[in-house]
């Protein structure tokens, strides 16, 4: 797992991960590259990350992937990420394509639902929490009981 | 004393509380209006471990993190 | 669609596709990189391709992706591809992640089932048709009736 | 005359046949032992268009391709 200030260098990360696993005898490598879309007049998106819990979330996925003979990797941006640049890359390596195709789907969806990352629209230099696109994490509401 | 911190968009200073369990923390946070409005959609970590156990026993110096709705990627 | 003699240059293809679409405002780019695994004592795999029918198969997928607001790309090797190098890359670009994740799965699976490509193990320099891993295309058996 | 070509691992020379429909092609190929063994698992293209219509009418010079089981990737 790697966190970077600002936009990700997509080509560098793709190549680094490729070379890290080039002798591992995996048959399938599926990266997911997330890019900031120009929409609703935003200049950028901006991200806060709580790294200790993110690291644990990621470590759980590393174990889950290992049980399937696979490997997961991820990179995310911290702070402002201008439109048309990348904030998020995750990837799965696996001996077989079925495992890889299923795992990248689950990994990305669980990331969206449970990674402790908060997103803000940046408009006219102001940071506005993306409340309507955000999802309560698993187990939310515990302290309202 | 335990320390409670509010992550991401909650923009709330950390506070210190006397609390024997997470339920004690819940009772006290529910009395603070600016925090109470968030609680039904927030998850909780104790010392950076996510938890779903309201009866969890706390000890001096524990760090409780309140995590509002997320949207990575 | 692009066909290359021998192993694919994975980094060059990944980067080229990234740059081709960098102004297209897609939010998700998912490549699938297929690499030859060292197994059963093979030195390489080797591929025959019937390009006219492959092109039509691919053009149908381009149309199908367009209807979803998405784009597909693919590259494949012709001839011998040594172990630990890449024979196949396909990719999906889409505004939204759900479409991209579902499309890459369907696109890769239909590729395996219906792209007119024949695979051979290369052992001691000899080419042996991979009959047991091959699948009859849709509509097979027409002339046995 | 139509031309029949055998792709990939079939390793069979192309042949020319008199045939009015694909059914005529089927009848004649079924008589050639080295080809007949493949037919139940082969797909068919006429002039590079995949087809599932055994009644398809052929014309002079049509190219018929016989495609054995595939495994790309």
CSV table of C-alpha atoms in Angstrom, one decimal:
chain,number,residue,atom,x,y,z
A,1,UNK,CA,0.0,0.0,0.0
A,2,UNK,CA,1.3,3.5,-0.9
A,3,UNK,CA,-0.1,6.9,-0.2
A,4,UNK,CA,1.1,9.9,-2.2
A,5,UNK,CA,0.6,13.7,-1.9
A,6,UNK,CA,-1.5,14.8,-4.9
A,7,UNK,CA,-2.1,12.9,-8.2
A,8,UNK,CA,-0.7,9.5,-8.8
A,9,UNK,CA,2.0,8.8,-11.4
A,10,UNK,CA,-0.1,6.1,-13.1
A,11,UNK,CA,2.6,4.8,-15.5
A,12,UNK,CA,5.3,4.6,-12.8
A,13,UNK,CA,3.0,2.7,-10.4
A,14,UNK,CA,1.8,0.3,-13.1
A,15,UNK,CA,5.3,-0.5,-14.2
A,16,UNK,CA,6.7,-0.8,-10.6
A,17,UNK,CA,4.0,-3.4,-9.7
A,18,UNK,CA,4.5,-5.2,-13.0
A,19,UNK,CA,8.2,-5.6,-12.3
A,20,UNK,CA,7.7,-6.5,-8.6
A,21,UNK,CA,5.7,-9.6,-9.8
A,22,UNK,CA,7.4,-10.4,-13.0
A,23,UNK,CA,9.1,-13.5,-11.6
A,24,UNK,CA,6.1,-14.6,-9.5
A,25,UNK,CA,4.5,-16.7,-12.2
A,26,UNK,CA,1.1,-15.0,-12.1
A,27,UNK,CA,-1.0,-15.3,-15.2
A,28,UNK,CA,-3.3,-12.4,-14.7
A,29,UNK,CA,-2.6,-8.8,-13.6
A,30,UNK,CA,-5.6,-6.5,-13.4
A,31,UNK,CA,-5.1,-2.9,-12.3
A,32,UNK,CA,-8.0,-0.6,-11.7
A,33,UNK,CA,-7.1,3.0,-12.5
A,34,UNK,CA,-9.4,5.7,-11.0
A,35,UNK,CA,-9.3,9.1,-12.7
A,36,UNK,CA,-11.0,12.3,-11.5
A,37,UNK,CA,-13.8,13.2,-14.0
A,38,UNK,CA,-14.6,16.8,-14.9
A,39,UNK,CA,-18.2,17.2,-13.7
A,40,UNK,CA,-20.3,19.6,-11.7
A,41,UNK,CA,-17.8,22.4,-12.3
A,42,UNK,CA,-15.2,20.9,-9.9
A,43,UNK,CA,-11.5,21.8,-10.3
A,44,UNK,CA,-10.3,18.9,-8.3
A,45,UNK,CA,-11.3,16.3,-5.7
A,46,UNK,CA,-9.5,16.3,-2.3
A,47,UNK,CA,-9.0,13.4,0.1
A,48,UNK,CA,-8.4,12.9,3.8
A,49,UNK,CA,-7.2,9.4,4.8
A,50,UNK,CA,-6.9,7.8,8.2
A,51,UNK,CA,-3.9,5.7,7.6
A,52,UNK,CA,-3.8,3.3,10.6
A,53,UNK,CA,-7.3,1.9,9.8
A,54,UNK,CA,-6.7,1.9,6.1
A,55,UNK,CA,-3.5,-0.1,6.6
A,56,UNK,CA,-5.5,-2.7,8.6
A,57,UNK,CA,-8.3,-2.8,6.0
A,58,UNK,CA,-5.6,-3.4,3.4
A,59,UNK,CA,-3.7,-6.0,5.4
A,60,UNK,CA,-7.0,-8.0,5.7
A,61,UNK,CA,-7.3,-8.0,2.0
A,62,UNK,CA,-3.7,-9.1,1.6
A,63,UNK,CA,-4.6,-12.2,3.7
A,64,UNK,CA,-7.8,-12.8,1.9
A,65,UNK,CA,-6.0,-12.7,-1.5
A,66,UNK,CA,-3.2,-15.0,-0.2
A,67,UNK,CA,-5.8,-17.6,0.6
A,68,UNK,CA,-6.8,-17.6,-3.1
A,69,UNK,CA,-3.1,-17.7,-4.2
A,70,UNK,CA,-3.4,-14.1,-5.3
A,71,UNK,CA,-1.9,-10.7,-4.4
A,72,UNK,CA,-3.4,-7.2,-4.0
A,73,UNK,CA,-1.8,-3.8,-4.2
A,74,UNK,CA,-3.1,-0.3,-3.9
A,75,UNK,CA,-2.1,3.4,-4.1
A,76,UNK,CA,-4.1,6.4,-3.2
A,77,UNK,CA,-3.7,10.2,-3.3
A,78,UNK,CA,-3.8,12.5,-0.2
A,79,UNK,CA,-5.0,16.1,-0.7
A,80,UNK,CA,-6.0,17.7,-3.9
A,81,UNK,CA,-6.2,15.8,-7.2
A,82,UNK,CA,-7.0,17.9,-10.3
A,83,UNK,CA,-9.6,16.6,-12.9
A,84,UNK,CA,-8.2,14.2,-15.5
A,85,UNK,CA,-5.5,12.9,-13.1
A,86,UNK,CA,-5.5,9.8,-11.0
A,87,UNK,CA,-6.4,9.5,-7.3
A,88,UNK,CA,-6.6,5.7,-6.9
A,89,UNK,CA,-5.0,2.6,-8.4
A,90,UNK,CA,-5.6,-0.9,-7.1
A,91,UNK,CA,-4.5,-4.2,-8.6
A,92,UNK,CA,-4.8,-7.9,-8.4
A,93,UNK,CA,-2.3,-10.6,-9.5
A,94,UNK,CA,-3.4,-14.2,-9.7
A,95,UNK,CA,-2.3,-17.4,-11.4
A,96,UNK,CA,-5.8,-17.7,-13.0
A,97,UNK,CA,-8.1,-15.2,-14.6
A,98,UNK,CA,-11.4,-16.1,-12.9
A,99,UNK,CA,-9.9,-15.5,-9.4
A,100,UNK,CA,-8.4,-12.2,-10.7
A,101,UNK,CA,-11.6,-10.9,-12.3
A,102,UNK,CA,-13.7,-11.7,-9.2
A,103,UNK,CA,-11.2,-10.4,-6.8
A,104,UNK,CA,-10.6,-7.0,-8.4
A,105,UNK,CA,-14.4,-6.5,-8.4
A,106,UNK,CA,-14.8,-7.3,-4.7
A,107,UNK,CA,-11.6,-5.5,-3.7
A,108,UNK,CA,-12.7,-2.2,-5.4
A,109,UNK,CA,-16.2,-2.4,-4.1
A,110,UNK,CA,-15.1,-3.0,-0.6
A,111,UNK,CA,-12.6,-0.2,-0.9
A,112,UNK,CA,-15.4,2.2,-1.9
A,113,UNK,CA,-17.6,1.0,1.0
A,114,UNK,CA,-15.0,0.6,3.9
A,115,UNK,CA,-11.7,2.3,3.3
A,116,UNK,CA,-11.4,5.2,5.7
A,117,UNK,CA,-11.1,8.0,3.1
A,118,UNK,CA,-13.1,11.2,2.9
A,119,UNK,CA,-13.8,13.0,-0.4
A,120,UNK,CA,-14.3,16.7,-1.0
A,121,UNK,CA,-15.2,18.6,-4.1
A,122,UNK,CA,-12.9,21.5,-4.8
A,123,UNK,CA,-14.8,24.5,-6.3
A,124,UNK,CA,-13.3,28.0,-6.4
A,125,UNK,CA,-10.6,26.8,-4.1
A,126,UNK,CA,-13.1,25.7,-1.5
A,127,UNK,CA,-13.3,22.1,-0.1
A,128,UNK,CA,-16.9,20.7,0.2
A,129,UNK,CA,-17.5,17.3,1.8
A,130,UNK,CA,-19.1,14.9,-0.8
A,131,UNK,CA,-21.8,13.9,1.7
A,132,UNK,CA,-24.3,12.6,-0.9
A,133,UNK,CA,-21.7,10.2,-2.5
A,134,UNK,CA,-20.4,8.9,0.8
A,135,UNK,CA,-21.3,5.7,2.5
A,136,UNK,CA,-21.4,4.8,6.2
A,137,UNK,CA,-18.8,2.1,6.9
A,138,UNK,CA,-19.8,-1.4,8.1
A,139,UNK,CA,-20.9,-1.2,11.8
A,140,UNK,CA,-21.9,2.5,11.6
A,141,UNK,CA,-24.4,3.8,14.2
A,142,UNK,CA,-22.9,2.0,17.1
A,143,UNK,CA,-22.7,5.1,19.3
A,144,UNK,CA,-26.2,6.3,18.5
A,145,UNK,CA,-27.7,3.3,20.4
B,1,UNK,CA,-9.5,9.4,30.7
B,2,UNK,CA,-9.9,8.3,27.0
B,3,UNK,CA,-9.4,10.5,24.0
B,4,UNK,CA,-12.1,10.8,21.3
B,5,UNK,CA,-11.1,12.0,17.9
B,6,UNK,CA,-13.4,12.9,15.0
B,7,UNK,CA,-12.1,12.1,11.5
B,8,UNK,CA,-12.5,13.6,8.1
B,9,UNK,CA,-15.3,16.2,7.6
B,10,UNK,CA,-16.5,16.3,11.2
B,11,UNK,CA,-14.1,19.2,11.8
B,12,UNK,CA,-14.4,18.8,15.6
B,13,UNK,CA,-11.5,19.1,18.1
B,14,UNK,CA,-10.6,15.9,20.0
B,15,UNK,CA,-12.1,15.6,23.4
B,16,UNK,CA,-11.2,13.7,26.6
B,17,UNK,CA,-13.8,11.8,28.6
B,18,UNK,CA,-14.1,9.6,31.6
B,19,UNK,CA,-15.5,6.3,30.3
B,20,UNK,CA,-15.4,2.6,31.4
B,21,UNK,CA,-17.0,1.3,28.2
B,22,UNK,CA,-17.9,2.4,24.7
B,23,UNK,CA,-21.5,2.7,25.9
B,24,UNK,CA,-20.3,5.5,28.4
B,25,UNK,CA,-18.7,7.3,25.4
B,26,UNK,CA,-22.0,7.0,23.4
B,27,UNK,CA,-24.0,8.5,26.3
B,28,UNK,CA,-21.7,11.5,26.6
B,29,UNK,CA,-21.4,12.1,22.8
B,30,UNK,CA,-25.1,12.0,22.3
B,31,UNK,CA,-25.4,15.1,24.6
B,32,UNK,CA,-23.2,17.2,22.3
B,33,UNK,CA,-25.5,18.5,19.5
B,34,UNK,CA,-22.8,19.0,16.8
B,35,UNK,CA,-21.6,15.4,17.3
B,36,UNK,CA,-24.9,13.7,18.0
B,37,UNK,CA,-26.2,14.5,14.5
B,38,UNK,CA,-23.3,12.4,13.0
B,39,UNK,CA,-23.5,9.4,15.2
B,40,UNK,CA,-26.1,7.3,13.4
B,41,UNK,CA,-23.8,7.2,10.3
B,42,UNK,CA,-20.4,6.9,12.0
B,43,UNK,CA,-18.3,3.8,12.6
B,44,UNK,CA,-15.9,3.5,15.6
B,45,UNK,CA,-12.3,2.3,16.1
B,46,UNK,CA,-10.6,1.8,19.5
B,47,UNK,CA,-6.9,2.1,19.3
B,48,UNK,CA,-7.2,1.9,15.5
B,49,UNK,CA,-9.2,-1.4,15.5
B,50,UNK,CA,-12.7,-1.2,14.1
B,51,UNK,CA,-15.3,-2.4,16.6
B,52,UNK,CA,-19.0,-3.3,16.7
B,53,UNK,CA,-19.0,-4.0,20.5
B,54,UNK,CA,-20.8,-1.2,22.5
B,55,UNK,CA,-19.9,-3.1,25.7
B,56,UNK,CA,-16.2,-2.9,25.0
B,57,UNK,CA,-14.2,-2.1,28.2
B,58,UNK,CA,-11.9,0.9,27.9
B,59,UNK,CA,-8.7,1.6,29.8
B,60,UNK,CA,-6.8,4.8,30.6
B,61,UNK,CA,-5.4,6.4,27.5
B,62,UNK,CA,-7.4,4.5,24.9
B,63,UNK,CA,-7.9,6.4,21.6
B,64,UNK,CA,-11.5,6.3,20.2
B,65,UNK,CA,-11.9,7.3,16.5
B,66,UNK,CA,-15.2,8.3,15.0
B,67,UNK,CA,-15.3,7.6,11.3
B,68,UNK,CA,-18.0,9.4,9.2
B,69,UNK,CA,-19.3,8.1,5.8
B,70,UNK,CA,-16.4,7.4,3.4
B,71,UNK,CA,-15.9,7.8,-0.3
B,72,UNK,CA,-12.4,6.8,-1.5
B,73,UNK,CA,-11.3,6.3,-5.1
C,1,UNK,CA,-7.1,-3.8,-31.8
C,2,UNK,CA,-3.5,-4.5,-32.4
C,3,UNK,CA,-1.6,-7.8,-33.2
C,4,UNK,CA,2.2,-8.1,-32.6
C,5,UNK,CA,4.7,-10.7,-33.6
C,6,UNK,CA,5.9,-12.3,-30.3
C,7,UNK,CA,5.6,-10.9,-26.7
C,8,UNK,CA,3.7,-7.7,-26.0
C,9,UNK,CA,5.5,-4.6,-24.6
C,10,UNK,CA,3.1,-4.3,-21.7
C,11,UNK,CA,4.3,-0.9,-20.4
C,12,UNK,CA,4.2,0.7,-23.8
C,13,UNK,CA,0.7,-0.6,-24.6
C,14,UNK,CA,-0.6,0.4,-21.1
C,15,UNK,CA,0.8,3.9,-21.5
C,16,UNK,CA,-0.3,4.4,-25.1
C,17,UNK,CA,-3.9,3.5,-24.2
C,18,UNK,CA,-3.8,5.7,-21.1
C,19,UNK,CA,-2.7,8.7,-23.2
C,20,UNK,CA,-5.2,8.0,-26.0
C,21,UNK,CA,-8.0,8.4,-23.5
C,22,UNK,CA,-6.6,11.0,-21.1
C,23,UNK,CA,-8.9,13.7,-22.4
C,24,UNK,CA,-12.0,11.4,-22.7
C,25,UNK,CA,-13.2,12.0,-19.2
C,26,UNK,CA,-13.4,8.3,-18.3
C,27,UNK,CA,-13.3,7.6,-14.5
C,28,UNK,CA,-12.2,4.0,-14.7
C,29,UNK,CA,-9.5,2.3,-16.8
C,30,UNK,CA,-9.2,-1.5,-16.2
C,31,UNK,CA,-6.6,-3.4,-18.2
C,32,UNK,CA,-6.3,-7.1,-18.0
C,33,UNK,CA,-2.7,-8.3,-18.6
C,34,UNK,CA,-2.2,-12.0,-19.5
C,35,UNK,CA,1.2,-13.4,-18.9
C,36,UNK,CA,2.5,-16.9,-19.9
C,37,UNK,CA,3.0,-19.0,-16.8
C,38,UNK,CA,5.8,-21.4,-16.5
C,39,UNK,CA,4.1,-24.8,-16.1
C,40,UNK,CA,4.2,-28.3,-17.5
C,41,UNK,CA,7.7,-27.8,-18.7
C,42,UNK,CA,6.7,-25.4,-21.5
C,43,UNK,CA,9.3,-23.0,-23.0
C,44,UNK,CA,6.6,-20.8,-24.6
C,45,UNK,CA,3.1,-20.7,-25.9
C,46,UNK,CA,2.5,-20.1,-29.5
C,47,UNK,CA,-0.6,-18.5,-31.2
C,48,UNK,CA,-2.3,-18.6,-34.6
C,49,UNK,CA,-4.9,-15.9,-35.2
C,50,UNK,CA,-7.5,-15.6,-37.9
C,51,UNK,CA,-7.5,-11.8,-38.1
C,52,UNK,CA,-10.6,-11.1,-40.3
C,53,UNK,CA,-13.0,-12.9,-37.9
C,54,UNK,CA,-11.1,-11.6,-34.8
C,55,UNK,CA,-11.6,-8.0,-36.2
C,56,UNK,CA,-15.3,-8.6,-36.5
C,57,UNK,CA,-15.5,-10.1,-33.0
C,58,UNK,CA,-13.7,-7.0,-31.7
C,59,UNK,CA,-15.8,-4.5,-33.7
C,60,UNK,CA,-19.0,-6.1,-32.1
C,61,UNK,CA,-17.5,-5.5,-28.7
C,62,UNK,CA,-16.6,-1.9,-29.6
C,63,UNK,CA,-20.3,-1.3,-30.4
C,64,UNK,CA,-21.5,-3.1,-27.3
C,65,UNK,CA,-19.2,-1.0,-25.1
C,66,UNK,CA,-20.3,2.3,-26.9
C,67,UNK,CA,-23.9,1.5,-26.0
C,68,UNK,CA,-22.7,1.6,-22.3
C,69,UNK,CA,-20.7,4.8,-22.8
C,70,UNK,CA,-17.5,2.7,-22.6
C,71,UNK,CA,-14.6,1.8,-24.7
C,72,UNK,CA,-12.7,-1.5,-25.2
C,73,UNK,CA,-9.2,-2.1,-26.5
C,74,UNK,CA,-7.1,-5.2,-27.1
C,75,UNK,CA,-3.7,-6.4,-28.1
C,76,UNK,CA,-2.6,-10.0,-28.8
C,77,UNK,CA,0.7,-11.8,-29.7
C,78,UNK,CA,1.1,-13.9,-32.9
C,79,UNK,CA,3.6,-16.7,-32.9
C,80,UNK,CA,5.8,-17.7,-29.9
C,81,UNK,CA,5.6,-16.0,-26.5
C,82,UNK,CA,8.1,-17.2,-23.9
C,83,UNK,CA,7.1,-17.9,-20.3
C,84,UNK,CA,6.9,-14.8,-18.0
C,85,UNK,CA,6.1,-12.5,-20.9
C,86,UNK,CA,2.7,-11.2,-22.1
C,87,UNK,CA,0.6,-12.6,-24.9
C,88,UNK,CA,-2.7,-10.7,-24.3
C,89,UNK,CA,-3.8,-7.3,-23.0
C,90,UNK,CA,-7.4,-6.1,-23.1
C,91,UNK,CA,-8.8,-3.0,-21.4
C,92,UNK,CA,-12.0,-1.2,-20.7
C,93,UNK,CA,-12.5,2.6,-20.2
C,94,UNK,CA,-15.8,3.8,-18.7
C,95,UNK,CA,-17.2,6.8,-16.9
C,96,UNK,CA,-18.3,4.7,-14.0
C,97,UNK,CA,-16.6,1.8,-12.1
C,98,UNK,CA,-19.6,-0.7,-12.1
C,99,UNK,CA,-19.8,-0.7,-15.9
C,100,UNK,CA,-16.1,-1.1,-16.2
C,101,UNK,CA,-15.8,-3.9,-13.7
C,102,UNK,CA,-18.7,-5.9,-15.3
C,103,UNK,CA,-17.5,-5.2,-18.9
C,104,UNK,CA,-13.9,-6.3,-18.4
C,105,UNK,CA,-15.2,-9.6,-17.0
C,106,UNK,CA,-17.6,-10.2,-19.9
C,107,UNK,CA,-15.1,-9.0,-22.5
C,108,UNK,CA,-12.3,-11.3,-21.2
C,109,UNK,CA,-14.6,-14.3,-20.8
C,110,UNK,CA,-16.1,-13.9,-24.3
C,111,UNK,CA,-12.6,-13.4,-25.7
C,112,UNK,CA,-11.5,-16.8,-24.2
C,113,UNK,CA,-14.6,-18.5,-25.6
C,114,UNK,CA,-15.0,-16.9,-29.1
C,115,UNK,CA,-11.9,-15.1,-30.3
C,116,UNK,CA,-10.5,-17.1,-33.3
C,117,UNK,CA,-7.1,-17.8,-31.8
C,118,UNK,CA,-5.4,-21.1,-31.4
C,119,UNK,CA,-2.9,-21.9,-28.7
C,120,UNK,CA,0.1,-24.3,-28.8
C,121,UNK,CA,2.5,-25.5,-26.1
C,122,UNK,CA,6.1,-25.1,-27.2
C,123,UNK,CA,8.2,-28.0,-25.7
C,124,UNK,CA,11.7,-28.8,-27.0
C,125,UNK,CA,11.0,-26.5,-29.9
C,126,UNK,CA,7.9,-28.4,-31.0
C,127,UNK,CA,4.4,-26.9,-31.2
C,128,UNK,CA,1.6,-29.0,-29.7
C,129,UNK,CA,-2.0,-27.9,-30.0
C,130,UNK,CA,-3.5,-27.2,-26.6
C,131,UNK,CA,-6.6,-29.3,-27.4
C,132,UNK,CA,-7.6,-29.9,-23.8
C,133,UNK,CA,-7.7,-26.2,-22.9
C,134,UNK,CA,-9.5,-25.2,-26.1
C,135,UNK,CA,-13.2,-24.4,-26.4
C,136,UNK,CA,-15.5,-24.9,-29.4
C,137,UNK,CA,-16.8,-21.4,-30.5
C,138,UNK,CA,-20.4,-20.5,-30.4
C,139,UNK,CA,-22.3,-22.3,-33.2
C,140,UNK,CA,-19.8,-25.2,-33.4
C,141,UNK,CA,-21.0,-28.5,-34.9
C,142,UNK,CA,-22.9,-26.8,-37.7
C,143,UNK,CA,-21.3,-29.0,-40.4
C,144,UNK,CA,-21.6,-32.3,-38.5
C,145,UNK,CA,-25.4,-32.1,-38.9
D,1,UNK,CA,-16.8,-23.6,-56.9
D,2,UNK,CA,-16.4,-22.5,-53.3
D,3,UNK,CA,-13.1,-22.6,-51.4
D,4,UNK,CA,-12.9,-24.3,-48.0
D,5,UNK,CA,-10.1,-23.5,-45.6
D,6,UNK,CA,-9.2,-25.1,-42.3
D,7,UNK,CA,-7.8,-22.9,-39.6
D,8,UNK,CA,-5.3,-23.3,-36.8
D,9,UNK,CA,-4.4,-26.8,-35.8
D,10,UNK,CA,-6.3,-28.6,-38.5
D,11,UNK,CA,-3.2,-28.5,-40.7
D,12,UNK,CA,-5.3,-29.4,-43.8
D,13,UNK,CA,-4.8,-27.9,-47.2
D,14,UNK,CA,-7.6,-25.8,-48.6
D,15,UNK,CA,-10.0,-27.5,-50.9
D,16,UNK,CA,-12.4,-26.5,-53.7
D,17,UNK,CA,-15.9,-27.9,-53.9
D,18,UNK,CA,-19.1,-27.6,-55.9
D,19,UNK,CA,-21.8,-26.5,-53.4
D,20,UNK,CA,-25.1,-24.6,-53.6
D,21,UNK,CA,-25.5,-24.4,-49.8
D,22,UNK,CA,-23.6,-24.9,-46.6
D,23,UNK,CA,-25.5,-28.2,-46.3
D,24,UNK,CA,-23.8,-29.4,-49.5
D,25,UNK,CA,-20.4,-28.5,-48.0
D,26,UNK,CA,-21.3,-30.4,-44.8
D,27,UNK,CA,-22.2,-33.6,-46.8
D,28,UNK,CA,-18.9,-33.5,-48.7
D,29,UNK,CA,-16.7,-32.8,-45.7
D,30,UNK,CA,-18.3,-35.5,-43.7
D,31,UNK,CA,-16.9,-38.0,-46.3
D,32,UNK,CA,-13.3,-37.0,-45.6
D,33,UNK,CA,-12.1,-38.9,-42.5
D,34,UNK,CA,-9.4,-36.5,-41.4
D,35,UNK,CA,-11.8,-33.6,-41.5
D,36,UNK,CA,-15.0,-35.4,-40.3
D,37,UNK,CA,-13.4,-36.0,-36.9
D,38,UNK,CA,-13.2,-32.3,-36.3
D,39,UNK,CA,-16.6,-31.1,-37.5
D,40,UNK,CA,-18.7,-31.5,-34.4
D,41,UNK,CA,-16.5,-29.0,-32.5
D,42,UNK,CA,-15.8,-26.6,-35.4
D,43,UNK,CA,-17.6,-23.3,-36.1
D,44,UNK,CA,-18.0,-21.9,-39.6
D,45,UNK,CA,-17.5,-18.5,-41.3
D,46,UNK,CA,-18.6,-17.6,-44.9
D,47,UNK,CA,-16.5,-14.8,-46.4
D,48,UNK,CA,-15.3,-14.1,-42.8
D,49,UNK,CA,-18.8,-13.8,-41.3
D,50,UNK,CA,-19.6,-16.3,-38.7
D,51,UNK,CA,-22.8,-18.2,-39.5
D,52,UNK,CA,-25.2,-20.7,-37.9
D,53,UNK,CA,-27.3,-21.2,-41.0
D,54,UNK,CA,-26.8,-24.6,-42.6
D,55,UNK,CA,-29.2,-23.6,-45.4
D,56,UNK,CA,-27.1,-20.6,-46.4
D,57,UNK,CA,-26.9,-20.2,-50.2
D,58,UNK,CA,-23.4,-20.0,-51.6
D,59,UNK,CA,-22.2,-18.3,-54.7
D,60,UNK,CA,-19.1,-18.8,-57.0
D,61,UNK,CA,-15.9,-17.9,-55.2
D,62,UNK,CA,-17.3,-17.9,-51.6
D,63,UNK,CA,-14.7,-18.6,-49.0
D,64,UNK,CA,-15.7,-21.0,-46.2
D,65,UNK,CA,-13.6,-21.1,-43.1
D,66,UNK,CA,-13.6,-24.0,-40.6
D,67,UNK,CA,-12.7,-22.8,-37.1
D,68,UNK,CA,-11.6,-25.5,-34.6
D,69,UNK,CA,-11.8,-25.0,-30.7
D,70,UNK,CA,-10.1,-21.8,-29.6
D,71,UNK,CA,-8.0,-20.7,-26.7
D,72,UNK,CA,-6.7,-17.1,-26.9
D,73,UNK,CA,-5.1,-15.1,-24.1
